[in-house]
Short mmCIF file of C-alpha atoms and ligand atoms in Angstrom, two decimals:
data_model
loop_
_atom_site.label_atom_id
_atom_site.label_comp_id
_atom_site.label_asym_id
_atom_site.label_seq_id
_atom_site.Cartn_x
_atom_site.Cartn_y
_atom_site.Cartn_z
CA MET J 1 0.00 0.00 0.00
CA ASP J 2 1.21 3.52 -0.81
CA LYS J 3 2.51 5.92 1.81
CA ILE J 4 3.07 9.65 1.76
CA GLN J 5 6.26 11.14 3.10
CA ILE J 6 6.47 14.80 4.04
CA VAL J 7 9.42 16.81 5.28
CA GLY J 8 7.79 19.71 7.09
CA GLY J 9 8.67 23.28 7.84
CA THR J 10 8.21 25.10 4.52
CA PRO J 11 5.57 27.84 4.39
CA LEU J 12 3.28 27.15 1.43
CA GLU J 13 3.21 29.88 -1.21
CA GLY J 14 1.31 29.81 -4.49
CA LYS J 15 -1.97 29.06 -6.19
CA ILE J 16 -4.24 26.05 -5.82
CA HIS J 17 -7.27 25.32 -7.97
CA ILE J 18 -10.16 23.44 -6.37
CA LYS J 19 -12.06 20.84 -8.37
CA GLY J 20 -15.73 19.87 -8.24
CA ALA J 21 -17.01 18.64 -4.88
CA LYS J 22 -16.86 14.90 -4.27
CA ASN J 23 -19.96 15.12 -2.10
CA ALA J 24 -21.86 16.89 -4.88
CA CYS J 25 -20.65 14.54 -7.62
CA LEU J 26 -21.67 11.30 -5.96
CA PRO J 27 -25.40 12.11 -5.65
CA LEU J 28 -25.37 13.77 -9.09
CA MET J 29 -24.05 10.54 -10.59
CA VAL J 30 -26.87 8.64 -8.89
CA ALA J 31 -29.38 11.10 -10.39
CA GLY J 32 -28.31 9.61 -13.72
CA LEU J 33 -30.47 6.61 -12.79
CA LEU J 34 -33.60 8.75 -13.04
CA THR J 35 -33.61 9.07 -16.83
CA GLU J 36 -32.74 7.02 -19.89
CA GLU J 37 -31.14 10.07 -21.50
CA PRO J 38 -27.49 11.03 -20.94
CA LEU J 39 -26.38 13.30 -18.16
CA ILE J 40 -23.11 15.14 -18.70
CA PHE J 41 -21.20 16.52 -15.74
CA LYS J 42 -18.32 18.98 -15.98
CA ASN J 43 -15.67 19.88 -13.37
CA VAL J 44 -15.57 16.30 -12.03
CA PRO J 45 -12.53 15.45 -9.88
CA HIS J 46 -10.44 12.29 -10.30
CA LEU J 47 -11.09 10.36 -7.11
CA ALA J 48 -11.37 6.79 -5.90
CA ASP J 49 -14.94 7.46 -4.67
CA ILE J 50 -15.99 8.53 -8.19
CA GLU J 51 -14.51 5.25 -9.49
CA THR J 52 -16.46 3.31 -6.86
CA MET J 53 -19.69 5.04 -7.87
CA LYS J 54 -18.93 4.23 -11.53
CA GLU J 55 -18.42 0.60 -10.52
CA LEU J 56 -21.80 0.57 -8.77
CA LEU J 57 -23.58 2.18 -11.74
CA HIS J 58 -21.92 -0.31 -14.12
CA SER J 59 -23.13 -3.18 -11.92
CA LEU J 60 -26.69 -1.87 -12.38
CA GLY J 61 -26.22 -1.80 -16.18
CA ALA J 62 -25.70 1.97 -16.54
CA PHE J 63 -23.07 3.63 -18.72
CA ALA J 64 -20.65 5.79 -16.69
CA GLU J 65 -17.40 7.10 -18.14
CA GLN J 66 -15.07 9.93 -17.21
CA LYS J 67 -12.81 11.68 -19.72
CA ASP J 68 -10.64 14.38 -18.15
CA ASP J 69 -13.09 16.29 -15.97
CA VAL J 70 -16.23 15.39 -17.94
CA LEU J 71 -18.33 12.49 -16.78
CA THR J 72 -21.22 10.98 -18.74
CA ILE J 73 -23.90 8.76 -17.22
CA GLN J 74 -26.64 7.03 -19.16
CA SER J 75 -29.16 4.58 -17.74
CA ASN J 76 -31.07 3.35 -20.78
CA ASN J 77 -30.36 -0.31 -20.13
CA ILE J 78 -30.67 -1.00 -16.38
CA THR J 79 -30.21 -4.73 -15.85
CA SER J 80 -30.07 -4.97 -12.04
CA LEU J 81 -31.86 -3.24 -9.18
CA THR J 82 -29.44 -4.48 -6.50
CA ALA J 83 -26.66 -2.47 -4.84
CA PRO J 84 -24.39 -5.16 -3.38
CA TYR J 85 -22.78 -5.18 0.07
CA ASP J 86 -19.19 -5.15 -1.21
CA ILE J 87 -19.72 -1.76 -2.90
CA VAL J 88 -22.08 -0.14 -0.35
CA SER J 89 -19.79 -1.10 2.55
CA LYS J 90 -16.84 0.47 0.72
CA MET J 91 -18.67 3.75 0.11
CA ARG J 92 -21.82 4.81 1.98
CA ALA J 93 -22.99 7.24 -0.71
CA SER J 94 -23.94 4.09 -2.68
CA PHE J 95 -27.05 3.92 -0.49
CA LEU J 96 -28.41 6.89 -2.46
CA VAL J 97 -29.42 4.61 -5.36
CA LEU J 98 -32.37 3.42 -3.27
CA GLY J 99 -34.66 6.41 -3.90
CA PRO J 100 -34.06 6.77 -7.66
CA LEU J 101 -34.33 3.01 -8.41
CA LEU J 102 -37.52 2.75 -6.42
CA ALA J 103 -39.06 5.82 -8.07
CA ARG J 104 -38.21 4.81 -11.63
CA PHE J 105 -38.48 1.00 -11.49
CA GLY J 106 -40.77 0.44 -8.48
CA LYS J 107 -38.30 -1.83 -6.77
CA ALA J 108 -34.77 -1.86 -5.30
CA LYS J 109 -32.57 -4.05 -3.14
CA VAL J 110 -29.79 -2.12 -1.44
CA SER J 111 -27.33 -3.38 1.14
CA LEU J 112 -27.46 -1.64 4.51
CA PRO J 113 -24.16 0.25 4.84
CA GLY J 114 -23.35 -0.84 8.42
CA GLY J 115 -21.18 1.24 10.76
CA CYS J 116 -18.24 3.35 9.71
CA ALA J 117 -15.05 4.73 11.28
CA ILE J 118 -16.67 8.03 12.30
CA GLY J 119 -19.89 6.72 13.80
CA THR J 120 -22.90 4.43 13.52
CA ARG J 121 -24.48 6.50 10.74
CA PRO J 122 -28.00 5.07 10.56
CA VAL J 123 -30.24 5.43 7.48
CA ASP J 124 -33.55 5.26 9.37
CA LEU J 125 -34.65 8.70 8.20
CA HIS J 126 -34.11 7.83 4.53
CA LEU J 127 -36.37 4.82 5.03
CA MET J 128 -39.00 6.66 7.07
CA ALA J 129 -39.41 9.29 4.36
CA LEU J 130 -39.57 6.73 1.53
CA GLU J 131 -42.24 4.81 3.45
CA GLN J 132 -44.20 8.05 3.71
CA LEU J 133 -44.12 8.17 -0.11
CA GLY J 134 -45.66 4.69 -0.24
CA ALA J 135 -42.64 2.37 -0.28
CA LYS J 136 -42.92 -1.01 1.44
CA ILE J 137 -39.63 -1.68 3.13
CA THR J 138 -38.33 -4.86 4.69
CA ILE J 139 -34.86 -5.86 5.87
CA GLU J 140 -33.59 -9.30 5.02
CA GLY J 141 -30.06 -10.70 4.99
CA GLY J 142 -28.55 -7.26 5.57
CA TYR J 143 -30.40 -5.79 2.59
CA ILE J 144 -33.21 -3.25 2.33
CA HIS J 145 -35.90 -4.63 0.06
CA ALA J 146 -38.07 -1.76 -1.13
CA GLU J 147 -41.11 -2.01 -3.36
CA VAL J 148 -44.07 0.07 -4.36
CA ASP J 149 -47.41 -0.81 -5.95
CA GLY J 150 -47.46 1.31 -9.07
CA ARG J 151 -45.70 4.62 -8.43
CA LEU J 152 -44.58 6.43 -5.31
CA LYS J 153 -47.20 8.93 -4.13
CA GLY J 154 -46.52 12.54 -3.21
CA SER J 155 -46.85 13.24 0.51
CA ALA J 156 -45.52 15.48 3.28
CA PHE J 157 -42.54 14.57 5.42
CA THR J 158 -40.66 16.50 8.07
CA PHE J 159 -37.16 15.26 8.77
CA PRO J 160 -36.81 15.08 12.57
CA LYS J 161 -33.13 15.87 12.06
CA GLN J 162 -31.35 17.37 9.07
CA THR J 163 -29.60 14.75 6.98
CA VAL J 164 -27.60 15.39 3.82
CA GLY J 165 -27.88 11.88 2.39
CA GLY J 166 -31.50 11.52 3.50
CA THR J 167 -32.46 14.78 1.78
CA GLN J 168 -30.73 13.70 -1.43
CA ASN J 169 -32.18 10.19 -1.46
CA VAL J 170 -35.74 11.35 -0.88
CA MET J 171 -35.50 14.35 -3.21
CA MET J 172 -34.44 12.00 -6.02
CA ALA J 173 -37.39 9.73 -5.29
CA ALA J 174 -39.92 12.56 -5.00
CA VAL J 175 -39.22 14.05 -8.45
CA LEU J 176 -40.86 11.02 -10.12
CA THR J 177 -43.82 10.57 -7.73
CA GLU J 178 -47.49 10.88 -8.57
CA GLY J 179 -48.63 14.16 -6.99
CA THR J 180 -46.81 16.69 -4.84
CA THR J 181 -44.30 16.07 -2.06
CA VAL J 182 -43.48 18.58 0.64
CA LEU J 183 -40.19 17.98 2.46
CA ASN J 184 -39.54 19.99 5.61
CA ASN J 185 -36.32 20.54 7.56
CA ILE J 186 -34.17 19.39 4.67
CA ALA J 187 -30.38 19.72 4.76
CA LEU J 188 -29.18 23.02 3.29
CA GLU J 189 -25.65 21.94 2.36
CA PRO J 190 -24.61 23.39 -1.04
CA GLU J 191 -24.28 19.83 -2.36
CA CYS J 192 -28.04 19.32 -1.78
CA THR J 193 -28.80 22.58 -3.59
CA ASP J 194 -26.55 21.54 -6.46
CA LEU J 195 -28.44 18.27 -6.81
CA ALA J 196 -31.80 20.11 -6.76
CA ASN J 197 -30.57 22.48 -9.49
CA CYS J 198 -29.45 19.55 -11.64
CA LEU J 199 -32.81 17.79 -11.15
CA VAL J 200 -34.56 20.97 -12.30
CA ALA J 201 -32.31 21.03 -15.40
CA MET J 202 -33.51 17.45 -16.02
CA GLY J 203 -37.15 18.58 -15.97
CA ALA J 204 -38.03 18.16 -12.29
CA LYS J 205 -40.44 20.64 -10.70
CA ILE J 206 -38.93 21.75 -7.42
CA SER J 207 -39.60 25.00 -5.60
CA GLY J 208 -38.05 26.30 -2.40
CA ILE J 209 -34.49 25.36 -3.41
CA GLY J 210 -32.08 26.82 -0.85
CA THR J 211 -34.77 26.98 1.88
CA PRO J 212 -35.67 24.39 4.57
CA GLN J 213 -38.85 23.41 2.69
CA LEU J 214 -38.93 21.84 -0.76
CA VAL J 215 -42.16 21.45 -2.70
CA ILE J 216 -41.72 18.84 -5.40
CA GLU J 217 -44.39 18.29 -8.00
CA GLY J 218 -43.81 14.81 -9.43
CA VAL J 219 -43.39 14.38 -13.18
CA ASP J 220 -43.73 11.24 -15.36
CA ARG J 221 -40.22 11.34 -16.73
CA LEU J 222 -37.01 13.31 -16.66
CA HIS J 223 -34.63 14.06 -19.52
CA GLY J 224 -30.88 14.46 -20.00
CA ALA J 225 -28.95 17.58 -19.00
CA GLU J 226 -25.50 19.13 -18.74
CA HIS J 227 -24.40 20.31 -15.33
CA THR J 228 -21.24 21.84 -13.89
CA VAL J 229 -20.42 20.50 -10.43
CA ILE J 230 -19.92 23.13 -7.69
CA GLY J 231 -16.44 23.59 -6.18
CA ASP J 232 -15.40 21.47 -3.23
CA ARG J 233 -15.77 23.66 -0.12
CA ILE J 234 -14.02 21.09 2.07
CA GLU J 235 -11.02 20.85 -0.24
CA ALA J 236 -10.90 24.69 -0.27
CA ALA J 237 -11.13 24.83 3.55
CA THR J 238 -8.37 22.22 3.83
CA TYR J 239 -5.93 24.28 1.73
CA ALA J 240 -6.83 27.47 3.60
CA MET J 241 -5.88 25.64 6.80
CA ALA J 242 -2.68 24.41 5.09
CA ALA J 243 -1.75 28.06 4.47
CA GLY J 244 -2.48 28.77 8.14
CA ILE J 245 -0.59 25.86 9.65
CA THR J 246 2.55 26.50 7.55
CA ARG J 247 2.26 30.28 8.07
CA GLY J 248 2.18 30.69 4.32
CA HIS J 249 -0.01 32.29 1.69
CA LEU J 250 -2.25 30.56 -0.86
CA ASP J 251 -4.55 31.85 -3.55
CA ILE J 252 -7.37 29.31 -3.73
CA THR J 253 -9.63 29.39 -6.78
CA GLY J 254 -12.59 27.31 -7.95
CA CYS J 255 -14.73 27.55 -4.82
CA PRO J 256 -16.78 30.64 -3.92
CA LEU J 257 -16.31 32.11 -0.46
CA GLU J 258 -20.08 32.05 0.13
CA TYR J 259 -19.91 28.29 0.86
CA LEU J 260 -17.29 28.88 3.54
CA ALA J 261 -18.72 31.53 5.85
CA ALA J 262 -18.29 29.54 9.09
CA VAL J 263 -14.80 28.39 8.15
CA VAL J 264 -13.81 31.94 7.25
CA ARG J 265 -15.12 33.18 10.62
CA ALA J 266 -13.05 30.59 12.49
CA LEU J 267 -9.91 31.17 10.42
CA THR J 268 -10.19 34.95 10.73
CA GLU J 269 -10.63 34.71 14.49
CA ALA J 270 -7.57 32.44 14.59
CA GLY J 271 -5.49 35.02 12.72
CA VAL J 272 -5.53 33.77 9.11
CA GLU J 273 -6.48 36.63 6.80
CA ILE J 274 -9.04 35.63 4.18
CA THR J 275 -9.61 37.96 1.24
CA GLU J 276 -11.89 37.48 -1.75
CA ILE J 277 -10.11 37.31 -5.11
CA PRO J 278 -11.55 36.63 -8.58
CA ASN J 279 -13.05 33.10 -8.61
CA GLY J 280 -11.96 32.36 -5.04
CA PHE J 281 -10.04 33.73 -2.08
CA SER J 282 -6.59 34.09 -0.60
CA ALA J 283 -5.49 32.76 2.77
CA GLU J 284 -2.63 34.78 4.27
CA ALA J 285 -0.74 33.71 7.37
CA ARG J 286 2.87 34.71 6.59
CA HIS J 287 3.25 36.99 9.58
CA ALA J 288 0.29 35.65 11.54
CA VAL J 289 0.19 34.79 15.18
CA ILE J 290 -2.31 31.92 15.17
CA ILE J 291 -4.41 31.98 18.30
CA GLY J 292 -6.57 29.30 19.92
CA THR J 293 -10.15 29.52 18.62
CA ASP J 294 -13.19 27.46 19.61
CA VAL J 295 -15.36 25.76 17.02
CA MET J 296 -18.42 23.55 17.15
CA THR J 297 -19.44 21.49 14.15
CA GLU J 298 -22.99 22.05 12.98
CA VAL J 299 -25.19 21.46 9.96
CA TYR J 300 -24.73 23.95 7.12
CA PRO J 301 -24.25 26.91 7.29
CA GLY J 302 -22.44 26.03 10.54
CA PHE J 303 -18.84 24.85 10.76
CA PRO J 304 -18.58 21.60 8.75
CA THR J 305 -17.72 18.34 10.48
CA ASP J 306 -15.64 17.52 7.40
CA ALA J 307 -13.25 20.37 8.28
CA GLN J 308 -13.00 19.64 12.01
CA ALA J 309 -9.89 17.41 11.92
CA GLN J 310 -7.98 19.88 9.74
CA PHE J 311 -8.88 22.80 12.04
CA MET J 312 -7.73 20.76 15.01
CA ALA J 313 -4.34 20.27 13.33
CA LEU J 314 -4.10 24.04 12.85
CA MET J 315 -5.10 24.67 16.47
CA SER J 316 -2.38 22.34 17.72
CA THR J 317 0.15 24.96 16.51
CA ALA J 318 -1.73 27.97 17.94
CA TYR J 319 -1.01 30.19 20.96
CA GLY J 320 -3.46 29.31 23.67
CA ALA J 321 -6.19 26.74 23.86
CA SER J 322 -9.20 25.92 21.76
CA LEU J 323 -12.29 23.88 22.48
CA ILE J 324 -13.44 21.77 19.58
CA THR J 325 -16.90 20.25 19.82
CA GLU J 326 -18.20 17.68 17.38
CA THR J 327 -21.99 17.48 17.24
CA ILE J 328 -22.63 15.57 13.99
CA PHE J 329 -20.82 12.24 14.35
CA GLU J 330 -20.15 10.44 17.61
CA ASN J 331 -16.71 9.05 16.83
CA ARG J 332 -14.92 11.73 14.93
CA PHE J 333 -11.77 12.21 17.00
CA MET J 334 -9.88 9.23 15.62
CA HIS J 335 -7.15 11.58 14.42
CA VAL J 336 -6.41 12.82 17.96
CA PRO J 337 -4.04 10.00 19.07
CA GLU J 338 -2.13 10.39 15.81
CA LEU J 339 -1.77 14.16 16.24
CA VAL J 340 -0.61 13.50 19.81
CA ARG J 341 2.11 11.21 18.40
CA MET J 342 3.35 14.28 16.52
CA GLY J 343 3.59 16.29 19.74
CA ALA J 344 0.14 17.89 19.82
CA ASN J 345 -1.38 18.52 23.24
CA ILE J 346 -5.01 17.41 22.98
CA THR J 347 -7.35 16.05 25.62
CA ILE J 348 -10.67 14.51 24.73
CA HIS J 349 -13.57 15.18 27.12
CA GLY J 350 -16.47 12.77 26.90
CA THR J 351 -17.17 11.80 23.32
CA SER J 352 -17.80 15.16 21.77
CA SER J 353 -15.26 17.72 22.98
CA ALA J 354 -11.52 18.13 22.73
CA ILE J 355 -9.28 20.75 24.26
CA VAL J 356 -6.29 21.58 22.13
CA ARG J 357 -3.43 23.42 23.76
CA GLY J 358 -1.11 24.83 21.12
CA THR J 359 2.54 23.79 21.14
CA THR J 360 5.53 25.60 19.70
CA HIS J 361 6.36 22.78 17.38
CA LEU J 362 5.06 19.48 16.08
CA SER J 363 7.55 16.80 15.16
CA GLY J 364 7.48 14.32 12.30
CA ALA J 365 6.41 10.74 13.05
CA ASP J 366 4.97 7.64 11.42
CA VAL J 367 1.19 8.06 11.52
CA MET J 368 -1.98 6.67 10.00
CA ALA J 369 -5.62 7.63 10.02
CA THR J 370 -8.86 5.79 9.75
CA ASP J 371 -10.87 8.22 7.66
CA LEU J 372 -10.52 10.72 4.86
CA ARG J 373 -10.53 13.99 6.79
CA GLY J 374 -8.43 12.55 9.62
CA SER J 375 -5.81 11.55 7.03
CA VAL J 376 -5.62 15.00 5.52
CA ALA J 377 -5.29 16.48 9.01
CA MET J 378 -2.10 14.37 9.30
CA VAL J 379 -0.87 15.88 6.05
CA LEU J 380 -1.44 19.39 7.42
CA ALA J 381 0.32 18.59 10.69
CA ALA J 382 3.21 17.03 8.75
CA LEU J 383 3.60 20.13 6.57
CA ALA J 384 4.16 22.18 9.72
CA ALA J 385 6.19 19.63 11.70
CA LYS J 386 9.95 19.50 12.19
CA GLY J 387 11.38 16.48 10.44
CA THR J 388 9.85 13.71 8.38
CA THR J 389 6.36 12.26 8.67
CA THR J 390 5.27 9.09 6.92
CA ILE J 391 1.52 8.68 6.54
CA SER J 392 0.14 5.26 5.79
CA ARG J 393 -3.34 4.24 4.59
CA VAL J 394 -3.10 6.79 1.82
CA TYR J 395 -6.13 5.25 0.12
CA HIS J 396 -8.28 7.42 2.38
CA LEU J 397 -6.73 10.54 0.82
CA ASP J 398 -7.23 9.20 -2.69
CA ARG J 399 -10.95 8.93 -1.97
CA GLY J 400 -11.37 12.69 -1.64
CA TYR J 401 -8.36 14.77 -2.68
CA ASP J 402 -7.59 15.20 -6.38
CA GLU J 403 -3.81 15.59 -7.05
CA LEU J 404 -3.01 16.37 -3.42
CA GLU J 405 0.76 15.88 -3.72
CA LYS J 406 0.97 17.81 -7.00
CA LYS J 407 -1.01 20.75 -5.62
CA LEU J 408 1.01 20.93 -2.41
CA SER J 409 4.43 20.46 -4.03
CA SER J 410 3.65 23.20 -6.57
CA CYS J 411 3.39 25.52 -3.54
CA GLY J 412 6.70 24.47 -2.03
CA ALA J 413 5.82 21.42 0.07
CA ASN J 414 8.38 18.62 0.31
CA ILE J 415 5.96 15.74 -0.24
CA LYS J 416 6.29 12.46 -2.09
CA ARG J 417 4.36 9.23 -2.50
CA ILE J 418 6.14 5.98 -1.77
CA SER J 419 4.56 3.13 -3.69
CA GLU J 420 4.79 -0.27 -2.09
CA ALA J 421 3.74 -3.54 -3.63
C1 LIG Y 501 -22.72 13.65 4.33
C2 LIG Y 501 -21.35 13.72 3.70
C3 LIG Y 501 -20.28 13.62 4.79
C4 LIG Y 501 -20.51 14.68 5.85
C5 LIG Y 501 -21.95 14.63 6.37
C6 LIG Y 501 -22.29 15.77 7.33
C7 LIG Y 501 -21.59 12.79 1.48
C8 LIG Y 501 -21.30 11.65 0.55
N1 LIG Y 501 -21.19 12.64 2.76
O1 LIG Y 501 -22.83 12.39 4.98
O2 LIG Y 501 -19.02 13.81 4.17
O3 LIG Y 501 -19.63 14.42 6.93
O4 LIG Y 501 -22.87 14.70 5.28
O5 LIG Y 501 -22.09 17.00 6.70
O6 LIG Y 501 -22.13 13.82 1.11
N2 LIG Y 501 -28.64 10.44 10.62
C9 LIG Y 501 -29.61 9.67 11.23
N3 LIG Y 501 -30.47 8.96 10.45
C10 LIG Y 501 -30.42 8.98 9.09
C11 LIG Y 501 -29.40 9.75 8.46
C12 LIG Y 501 -28.53 10.48 9.25
O7 LIG Y 501 -29.69 9.64 12.45
O8 LIG Y 501 -31.22 8.30 8.45
C13 LIG Y 501 -27.68 11.21 11.45
C14 LIG Y 501 -26.22 10.75 11.26
O9 LIG Y 501 -25.90 9.67 12.08
C15 LIG Y 501 -25.46 12.01 11.64
C16 LIG Y 501 -26.38 13.13 11.14
O10 LIG Y 501 -27.67 12.55 11.00
O11 LIG Y 501 -25.36 12.12 13.04
C17 LIG Y 501 -25.97 13.75 9.84
O12 LIG Y 501 -25.76 12.72 8.88
P1 LIG Y 501 -25.96 13.01 7.33
O13 LIG Y 501 -26.17 14.47 7.10
O14 LIG Y 501 -26.99 12.07 6.81
O15 LIG Y 501 -24.54 12.61 6.72
P2 LIG Y 501 -24.25 11.82 5.41
O16 LIG Y 501 -25.23 12.18 4.34
O17 LIG Y 501 -24.05 10.37 5.74
#
């Protein structure tokens, strides 16, 4: 398995372009199941998760090919309505095929995803909402068996808790229902809005996009469309924190600042100067004194859980202490013991809070992480550390960061991949 080796201590300087958001692309690809006509996506990153979604779509009989940053999906010859365990357990976003398959074909069999490194991550709300639209759902042999007599029927559903995947799954089902569906307390993450906009381009009738209530008037069929994927706000936040932790300066393009308000607030309070530039923003920390800053993860537009580990790495080099509270997932401090191995001073309180006391220097070490964002937090810490860090389990990074080493080395980082058989 590959490893990444970083010799830290160089302030990053330069320009980094952000690609389309992984978490927008995955549901958009699934939306390709809703029509027999082609869907063409632009600004698609090259990532292992995109490959896994292609593999799943192929297994259902769909066409899915990526050429450079253009990805085409066509589902005019669906041969299977089953999403198998080996793919769903590898990538949870696979569960999103449930709603579209059920809405278009009246039937689907989708493996339950099971637990994951960052928490239990149930899918009960996806199922509850689909049942409200008329689906009959049973669980057998670890699989959800969903069926509907005729078509799904429009109805009202209020999510008891905001869920990104649940909103996407149910939105994709509701666009092909008979009658009108009203969804309340939906997730407002930009990736949900991007999906809604693409569905509208495909002929769906959705109003209230960008608000907590969607009104979806079902249509009989959808058609093909072309859609440009929004920039990856988490990738952008990660590089802004890389500028901060190395006390460098990066111009980050491809992701609008409007998606990053909570991250910008936290970075500004910590002493990283964020300035809007054409098509993006700059993160300046060359002469900064980074100071301990508290954050709490929340649903959008709050501080994203997917940027918590990276911010913690930054805070471990700050003056003073910061309190980091994770409210979305119950097991999202797996990176803490690894940061501590690099000299960070972090104490976990209960399951949801960590106090980070900044240290004057981190030192290189052999580390690993058990999830995507935890792994990239190790990269950030390594960029700032004295000496050499070797990060194993690089496959996590390949799931979500397009050309990570190339982007960082073009800005002065001493980073290389070591391939092992
Ligand atoms: C998505 C993102 C993930 C991000 C997360 C939160 C993708 C592919 N993944 O994950 O990167 O960390 O949003 O921003 O876009 N919940 C339930 N029941 C459900 C569904 C969710 O209790 O049926 C709970 C979860 O356990 C969690 C919270 O709701 O505590 C939010 O989860 P959710 O928004 O659904 O996250 P994902 O869509 O899985």
